[in-house]
Short mmCIF file of C-alpha atoms in Angstrom, two decimals:
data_model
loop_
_atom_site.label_atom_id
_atom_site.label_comp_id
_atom_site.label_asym_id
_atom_site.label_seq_id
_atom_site.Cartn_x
_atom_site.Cartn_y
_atom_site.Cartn_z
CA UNK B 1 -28.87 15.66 6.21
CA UNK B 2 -28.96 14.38 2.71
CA UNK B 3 -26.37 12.47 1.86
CA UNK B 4 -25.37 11.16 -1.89
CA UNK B 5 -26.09 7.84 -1.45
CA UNK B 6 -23.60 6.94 -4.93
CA UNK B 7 -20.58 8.39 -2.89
CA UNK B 8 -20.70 8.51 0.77
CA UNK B 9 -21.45 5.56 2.88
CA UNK B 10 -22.85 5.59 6.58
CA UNK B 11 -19.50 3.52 8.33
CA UNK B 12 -20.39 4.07 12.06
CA UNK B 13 -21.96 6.77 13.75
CA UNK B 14 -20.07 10.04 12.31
CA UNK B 15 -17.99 8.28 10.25
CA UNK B 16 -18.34 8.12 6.43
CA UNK B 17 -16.43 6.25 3.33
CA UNK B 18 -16.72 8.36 0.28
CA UNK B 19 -15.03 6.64 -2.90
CA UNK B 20 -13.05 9.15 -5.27
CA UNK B 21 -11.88 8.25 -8.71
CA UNK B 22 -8.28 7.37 -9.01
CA UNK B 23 -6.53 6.86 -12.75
CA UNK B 24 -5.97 3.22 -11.54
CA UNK B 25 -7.50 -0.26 -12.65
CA UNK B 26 -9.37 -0.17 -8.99
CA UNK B 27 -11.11 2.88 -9.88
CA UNK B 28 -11.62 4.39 -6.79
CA UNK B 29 -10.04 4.68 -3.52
CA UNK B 30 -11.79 5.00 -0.03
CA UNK B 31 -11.24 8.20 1.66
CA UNK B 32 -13.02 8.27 5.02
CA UNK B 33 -14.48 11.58 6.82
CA UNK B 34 -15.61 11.57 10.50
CA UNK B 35 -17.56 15.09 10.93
CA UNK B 36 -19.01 14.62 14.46
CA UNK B 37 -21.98 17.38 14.93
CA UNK B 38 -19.79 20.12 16.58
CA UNK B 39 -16.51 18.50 16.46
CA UNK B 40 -13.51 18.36 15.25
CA UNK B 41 -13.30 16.93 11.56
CA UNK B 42 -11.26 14.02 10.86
CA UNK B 43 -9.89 12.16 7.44
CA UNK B 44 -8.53 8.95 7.36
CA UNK B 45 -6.53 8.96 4.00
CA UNK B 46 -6.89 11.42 1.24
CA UNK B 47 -6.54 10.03 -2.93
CA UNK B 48 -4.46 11.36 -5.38
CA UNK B 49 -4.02 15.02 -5.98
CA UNK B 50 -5.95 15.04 -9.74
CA UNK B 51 -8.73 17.70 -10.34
CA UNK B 52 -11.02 14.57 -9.93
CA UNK B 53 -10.08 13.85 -6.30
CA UNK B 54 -10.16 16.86 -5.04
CA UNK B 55 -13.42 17.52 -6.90
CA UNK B 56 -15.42 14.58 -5.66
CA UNK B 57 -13.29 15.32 -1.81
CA UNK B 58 -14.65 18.87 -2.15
CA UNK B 59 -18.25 17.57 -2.73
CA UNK B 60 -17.82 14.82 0.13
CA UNK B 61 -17.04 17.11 2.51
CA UNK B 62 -19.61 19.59 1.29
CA UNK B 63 -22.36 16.57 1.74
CA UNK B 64 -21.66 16.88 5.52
CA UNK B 65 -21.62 20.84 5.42
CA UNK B 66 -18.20 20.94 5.33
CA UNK B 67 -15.23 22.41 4.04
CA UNK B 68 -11.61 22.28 3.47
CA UNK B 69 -10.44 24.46 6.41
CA UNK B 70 -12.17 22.05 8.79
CA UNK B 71 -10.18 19.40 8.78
CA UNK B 72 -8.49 19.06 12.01
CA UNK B 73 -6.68 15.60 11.60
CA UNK B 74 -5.89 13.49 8.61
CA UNK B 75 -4.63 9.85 9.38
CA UNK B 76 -2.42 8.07 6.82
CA UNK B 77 -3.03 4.35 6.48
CA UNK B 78 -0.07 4.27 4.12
CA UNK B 79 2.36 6.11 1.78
CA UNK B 80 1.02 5.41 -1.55
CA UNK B 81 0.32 7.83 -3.93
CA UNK B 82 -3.46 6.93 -3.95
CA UNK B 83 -3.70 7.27 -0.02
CA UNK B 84 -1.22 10.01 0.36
CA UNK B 85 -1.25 12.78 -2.34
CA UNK B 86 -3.14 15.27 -0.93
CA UNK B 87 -2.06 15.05 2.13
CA UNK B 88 0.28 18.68 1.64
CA UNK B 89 -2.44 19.91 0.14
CA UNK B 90 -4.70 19.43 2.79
CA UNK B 91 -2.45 20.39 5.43
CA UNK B 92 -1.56 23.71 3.76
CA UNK B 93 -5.38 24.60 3.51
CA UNK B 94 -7.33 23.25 6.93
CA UNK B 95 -3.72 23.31 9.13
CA UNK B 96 -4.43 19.87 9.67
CA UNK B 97 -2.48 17.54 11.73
CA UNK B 98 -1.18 14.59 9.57
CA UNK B 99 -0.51 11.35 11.08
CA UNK B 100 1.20 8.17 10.13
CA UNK B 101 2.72 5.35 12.06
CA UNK B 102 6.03 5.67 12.98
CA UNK B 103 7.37 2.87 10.79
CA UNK B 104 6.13 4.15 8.03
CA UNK B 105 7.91 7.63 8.31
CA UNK B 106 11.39 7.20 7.99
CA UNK B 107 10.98 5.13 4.90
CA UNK B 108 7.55 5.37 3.15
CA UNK B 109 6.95 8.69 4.24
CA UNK B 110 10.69 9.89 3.27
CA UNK B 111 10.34 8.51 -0.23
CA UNK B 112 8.35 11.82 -1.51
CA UNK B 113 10.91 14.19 -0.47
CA UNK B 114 14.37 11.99 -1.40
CA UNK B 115 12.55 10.55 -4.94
CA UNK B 116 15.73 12.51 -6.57
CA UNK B 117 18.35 11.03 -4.45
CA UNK B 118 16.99 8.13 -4.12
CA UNK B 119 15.96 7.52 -7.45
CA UNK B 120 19.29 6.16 -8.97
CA UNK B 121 19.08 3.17 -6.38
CA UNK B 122 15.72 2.37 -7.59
CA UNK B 123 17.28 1.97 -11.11
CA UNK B 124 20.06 -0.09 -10.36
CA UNK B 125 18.08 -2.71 -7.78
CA UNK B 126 15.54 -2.79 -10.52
CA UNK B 127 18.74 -3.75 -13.47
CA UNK B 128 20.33 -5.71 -10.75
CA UNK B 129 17.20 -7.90 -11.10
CA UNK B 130 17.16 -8.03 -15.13
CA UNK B 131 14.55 -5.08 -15.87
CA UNK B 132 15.36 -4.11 -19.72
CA UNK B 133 16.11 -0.28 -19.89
CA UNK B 134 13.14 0.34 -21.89
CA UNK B 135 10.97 -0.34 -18.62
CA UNK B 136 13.09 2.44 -16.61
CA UNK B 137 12.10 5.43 -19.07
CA UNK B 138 9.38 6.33 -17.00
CA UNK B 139 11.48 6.08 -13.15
CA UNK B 140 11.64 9.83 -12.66
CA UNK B 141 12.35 12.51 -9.72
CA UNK B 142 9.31 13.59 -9.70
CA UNK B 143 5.45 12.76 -9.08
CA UNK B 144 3.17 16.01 -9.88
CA UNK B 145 0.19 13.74 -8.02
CA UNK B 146 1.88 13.86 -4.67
CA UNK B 147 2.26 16.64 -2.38
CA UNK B 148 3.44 15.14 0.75
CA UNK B 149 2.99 16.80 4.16
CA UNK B 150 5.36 19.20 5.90
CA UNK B 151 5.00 18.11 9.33
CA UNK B 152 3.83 14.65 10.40
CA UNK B 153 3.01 13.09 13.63
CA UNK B 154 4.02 9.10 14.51
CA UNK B 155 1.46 7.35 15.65
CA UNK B 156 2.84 3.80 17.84
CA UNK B 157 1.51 0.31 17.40
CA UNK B 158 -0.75 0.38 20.52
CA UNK B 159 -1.95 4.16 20.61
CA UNK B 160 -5.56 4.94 20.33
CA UNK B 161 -7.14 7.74 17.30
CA UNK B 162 -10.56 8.99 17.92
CA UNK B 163 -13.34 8.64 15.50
CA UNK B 164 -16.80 9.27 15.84
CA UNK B 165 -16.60 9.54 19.66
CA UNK B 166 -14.60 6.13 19.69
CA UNK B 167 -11.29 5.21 20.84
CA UNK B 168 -9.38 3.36 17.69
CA UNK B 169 -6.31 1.19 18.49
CA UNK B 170 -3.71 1.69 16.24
CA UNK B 171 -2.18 -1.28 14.03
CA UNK B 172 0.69 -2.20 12.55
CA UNK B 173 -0.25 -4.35 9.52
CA UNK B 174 3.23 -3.87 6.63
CA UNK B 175 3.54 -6.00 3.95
CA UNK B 176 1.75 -4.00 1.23
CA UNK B 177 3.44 -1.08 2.85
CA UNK B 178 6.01 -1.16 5.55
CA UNK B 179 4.82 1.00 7.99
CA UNK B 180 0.61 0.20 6.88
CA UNK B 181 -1.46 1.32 9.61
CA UNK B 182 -5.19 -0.29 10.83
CA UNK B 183 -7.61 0.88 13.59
CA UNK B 184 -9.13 -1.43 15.30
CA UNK B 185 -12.55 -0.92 17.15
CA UNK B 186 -12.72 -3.92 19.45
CA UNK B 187 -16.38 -2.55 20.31
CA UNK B 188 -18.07 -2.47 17.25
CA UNK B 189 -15.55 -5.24 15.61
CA UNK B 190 -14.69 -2.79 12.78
CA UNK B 191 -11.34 -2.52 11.44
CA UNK B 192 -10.15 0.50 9.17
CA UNK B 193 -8.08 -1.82 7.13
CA UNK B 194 -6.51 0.36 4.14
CA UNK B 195 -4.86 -1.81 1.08
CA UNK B 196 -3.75 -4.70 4.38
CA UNK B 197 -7.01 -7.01 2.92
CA UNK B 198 -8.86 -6.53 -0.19
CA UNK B 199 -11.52 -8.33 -1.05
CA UNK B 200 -11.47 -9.18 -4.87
CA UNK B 201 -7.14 -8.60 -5.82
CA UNK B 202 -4.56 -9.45 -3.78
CA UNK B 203 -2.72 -6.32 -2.02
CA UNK B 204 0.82 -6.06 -4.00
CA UNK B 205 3.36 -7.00 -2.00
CA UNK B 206 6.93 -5.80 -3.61
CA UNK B 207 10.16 -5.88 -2.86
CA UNK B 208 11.72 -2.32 -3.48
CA UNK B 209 15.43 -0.55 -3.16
CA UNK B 210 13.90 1.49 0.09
CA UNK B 211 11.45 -1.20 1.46
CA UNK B 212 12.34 -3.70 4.44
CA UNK B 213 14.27 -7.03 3.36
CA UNK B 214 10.90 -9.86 3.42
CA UNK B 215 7.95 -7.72 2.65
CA UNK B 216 6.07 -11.07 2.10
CA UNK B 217 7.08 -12.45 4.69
CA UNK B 218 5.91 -9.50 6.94
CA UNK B 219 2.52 -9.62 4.43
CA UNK B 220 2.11 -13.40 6.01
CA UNK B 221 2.58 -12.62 9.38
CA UNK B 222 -0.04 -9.72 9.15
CA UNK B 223 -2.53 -12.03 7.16
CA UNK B 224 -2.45 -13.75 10.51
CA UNK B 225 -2.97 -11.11 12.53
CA UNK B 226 -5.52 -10.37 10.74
CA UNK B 227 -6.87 -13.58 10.97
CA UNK B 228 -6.95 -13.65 14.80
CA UNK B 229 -8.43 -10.69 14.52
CA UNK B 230 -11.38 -11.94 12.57
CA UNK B 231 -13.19 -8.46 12.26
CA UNK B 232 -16.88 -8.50 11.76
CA UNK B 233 -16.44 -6.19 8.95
CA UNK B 234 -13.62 -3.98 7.35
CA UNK B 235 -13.28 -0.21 5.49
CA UNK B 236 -10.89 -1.25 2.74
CA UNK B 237 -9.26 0.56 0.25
CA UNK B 238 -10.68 -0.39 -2.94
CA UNK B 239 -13.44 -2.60 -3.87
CA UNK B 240 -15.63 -1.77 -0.60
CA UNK B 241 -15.61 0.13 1.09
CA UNK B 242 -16.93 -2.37 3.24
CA UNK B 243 -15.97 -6.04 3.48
CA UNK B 244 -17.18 -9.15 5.63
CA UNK B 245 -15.59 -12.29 5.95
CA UNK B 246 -11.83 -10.76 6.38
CA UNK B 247 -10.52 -14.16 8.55
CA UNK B 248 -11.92 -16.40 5.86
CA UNK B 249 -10.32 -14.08 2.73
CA UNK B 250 -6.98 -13.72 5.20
CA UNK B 251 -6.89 -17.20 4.88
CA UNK B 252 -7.41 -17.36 0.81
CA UNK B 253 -5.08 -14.81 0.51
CA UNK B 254 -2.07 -16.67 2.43
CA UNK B 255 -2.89 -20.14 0.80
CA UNK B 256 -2.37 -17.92 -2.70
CA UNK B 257 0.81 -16.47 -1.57
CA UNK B 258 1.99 -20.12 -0.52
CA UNK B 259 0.87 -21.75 -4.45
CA UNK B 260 3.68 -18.50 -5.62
CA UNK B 261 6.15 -19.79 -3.07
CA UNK B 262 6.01 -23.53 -4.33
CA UNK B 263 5.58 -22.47 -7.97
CA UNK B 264 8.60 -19.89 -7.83
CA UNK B 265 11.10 -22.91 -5.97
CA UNK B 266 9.85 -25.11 -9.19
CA UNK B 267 10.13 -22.82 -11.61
CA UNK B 268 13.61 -21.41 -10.00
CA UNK B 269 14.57 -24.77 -10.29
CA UNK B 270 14.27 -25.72 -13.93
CA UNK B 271 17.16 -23.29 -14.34
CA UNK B 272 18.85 -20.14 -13.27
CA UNK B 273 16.73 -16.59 -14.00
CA UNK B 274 16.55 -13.17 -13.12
CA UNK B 275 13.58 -12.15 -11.13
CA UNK B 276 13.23 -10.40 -14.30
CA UNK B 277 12.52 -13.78 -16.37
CA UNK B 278 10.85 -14.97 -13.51
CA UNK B 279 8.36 -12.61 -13.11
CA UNK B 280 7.41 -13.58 -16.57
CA UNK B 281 6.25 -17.04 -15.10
CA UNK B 282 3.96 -15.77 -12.53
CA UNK B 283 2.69 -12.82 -14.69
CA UNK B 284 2.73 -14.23 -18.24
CA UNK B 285 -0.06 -12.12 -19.40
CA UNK B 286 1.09 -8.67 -21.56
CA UNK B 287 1.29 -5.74 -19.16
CA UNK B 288 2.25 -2.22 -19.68
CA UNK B 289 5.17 -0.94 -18.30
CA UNK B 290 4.36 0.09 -14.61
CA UNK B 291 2.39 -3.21 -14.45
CA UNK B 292 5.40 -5.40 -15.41
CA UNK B 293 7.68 -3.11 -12.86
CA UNK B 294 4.99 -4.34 -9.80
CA UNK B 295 5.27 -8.09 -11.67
CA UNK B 296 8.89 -8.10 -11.15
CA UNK B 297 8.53 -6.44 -7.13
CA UNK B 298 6.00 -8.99 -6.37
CA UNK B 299 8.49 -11.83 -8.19
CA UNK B 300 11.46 -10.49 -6.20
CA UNK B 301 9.43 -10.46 -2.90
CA UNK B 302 8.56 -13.78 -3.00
CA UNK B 303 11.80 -15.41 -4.05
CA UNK B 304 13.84 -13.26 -1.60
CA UNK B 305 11.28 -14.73 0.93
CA UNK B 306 12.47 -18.54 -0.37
CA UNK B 307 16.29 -17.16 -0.35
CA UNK B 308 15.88 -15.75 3.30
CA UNK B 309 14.16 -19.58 4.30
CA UNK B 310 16.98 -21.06 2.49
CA UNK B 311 15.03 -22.40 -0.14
CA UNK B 312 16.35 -20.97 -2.76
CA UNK B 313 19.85 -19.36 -3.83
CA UNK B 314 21.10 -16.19 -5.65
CA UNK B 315 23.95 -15.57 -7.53
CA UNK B 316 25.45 -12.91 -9.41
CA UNK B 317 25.91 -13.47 -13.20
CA UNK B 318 29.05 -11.98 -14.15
CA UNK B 319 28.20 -11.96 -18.20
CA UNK B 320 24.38 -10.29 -17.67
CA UNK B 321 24.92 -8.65 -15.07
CA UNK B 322 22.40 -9.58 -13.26
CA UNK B 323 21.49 -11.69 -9.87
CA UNK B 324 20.27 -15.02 -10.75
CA UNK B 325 18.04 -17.04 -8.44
CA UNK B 326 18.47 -21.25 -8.42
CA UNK B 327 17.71 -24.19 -6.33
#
């Protein structure tokens, strides 16, 4: 079989990691395709639904003499639009059986289907925080690049997924996501690793009106998994799809979160701020509007993590209506 060598890459045994363009700085995002020679076939993640992804999907899967209809089982590492919307899509065409850890359902999952309802929440924890109205214009109940699932099936921290005749252990690595999902192949040391470690950005870790209360601090405590884990090599999510050296980067990547920690208590303690005007000292470079909404997440993640230590404070500014945070 010839494969493209530009877009798919040999993973282990049956399983490949083809790269399809997403509209986003990274570029692409790693879908990955198990087609065992008579077997079932299986998809771990799926890209955005643009004309793009489910061209170069289309082509992946025709690369292993595939099609649409045979996908048996897609796997969801997590909820993001870039790793999630084509998941209906794919479902509706190939009947497949989409899967996502638990956690990640009644939350993550959910979001697609209650963005309406849930949508005037978003707007006020993002005000509550100091976000100027002219960065809310583009919050709406609706995004055409997602067509969640119907049905989905919880995977549990613990359970196994087969790929490419292996048994996978099933992760729970949140931070980046709440419910984000790894497989782990003790055998070969290869974990399927998603947007939980990336080797040249750090994985955005926001706090959000639907996520759980210390996303970084769940973020820290997976960076150690992680660590313990110390994987010969990873699939990643953008910027592999392959990656070495996860316990070393798992290390670089906490010691960065920790220089945010003590730079937001200093910073916090010049004077009171909105995670608004805060985020504006960690990011201080000019970003467009999405980009400054994920400053302001990551801000609020991180100084919620100080509050919840104790740390820091927060108070509510009667005048500006906003929360401040202080020392």
């Amino acid at each position: 079989m010839t494969l493209p060598a530009a877009e798919l890459t040999p993973v282990l045994g049956s399983l490949y990691a083809l790269q399809v363009p997403i509209p986003y700085p990274m570029k692409t995002v790693t879908v990955l395709l198990d087609a065992p020679r008579g077997g079932p076939l299986s998809l771990v993640d799926c890209a955005l639904d643009t004309p793009e992804a489910r061209q170069a999907l289309e082509d992946g899967l025709a690369a292993l003499g595939r099609h649409w209809s045979d996908v048996d089982q897609l796997v969801i590492t997590h909820h993001h639009p870039d790793h999630y919307g084509l998941a209906g899509v794919i479902e509706e065409r190939s009947g497949a059986n989409v899967l996502m850890l638990d956690v990640e359902i009644g939350r993550g999952e959910r979001y697609w289907h209650m963005l309406k309802e849930w949508l005037p929440g978003h707007v006020k924890h993002f005000r509550d925080h100091g976000l100027p109205d002219e960065f809310l214009a583009g919050l709406t109940g609706e995004n055409p690049r997602v067509q969640p699932a119907s049905r989905i099936t919880p995977l549990r921290e613990g359970q196994h997924v087969s790929l490419s005749g292996k048994d996978w252990e099933v992760l729970w690595l949140p931070g980046h996501a709440d419910g984000h999902l790894g497989l782990w192949n003790a055998e070969d040391s290869t974990l399927i690793a998603g947007d939980a470690i990336l080797p040249r950005i750090s994985p955005n870790v926001g706090l959000y009106a639907y996520t759980r209360p210390d996303p970084l601090g769940d973020y820290l405590q997976t960076l150690g998994k992680l660590e313990a884990l110390n994987p010969e090599r990873a699939v990643v999510g953008h910027h592999g799809p392959v990656m070495g050296g996860v316990q070393a980067r798992a290390r670089e990547l906490r010691s960065h979160h920790h220089e945010r920690l003590d730079f937001m208590k200093l910073e916090a303690g010049k004077e009171p701020r909105s995670a608004y005007a805060l985020s504006h000292a960690m990011f201080p470079r000019d970003l467009n509007t999405s980009g400054r909404r994920f400053a302001l997440a990551e801000t609020l993640a991180h100084l919620e993590h100080l509050r919840l230590l104790g740390q820091l404070y927060r108070t509510w500014h009667e005048e500006q209506e906003v929360w401040v945070y202080h020392a």
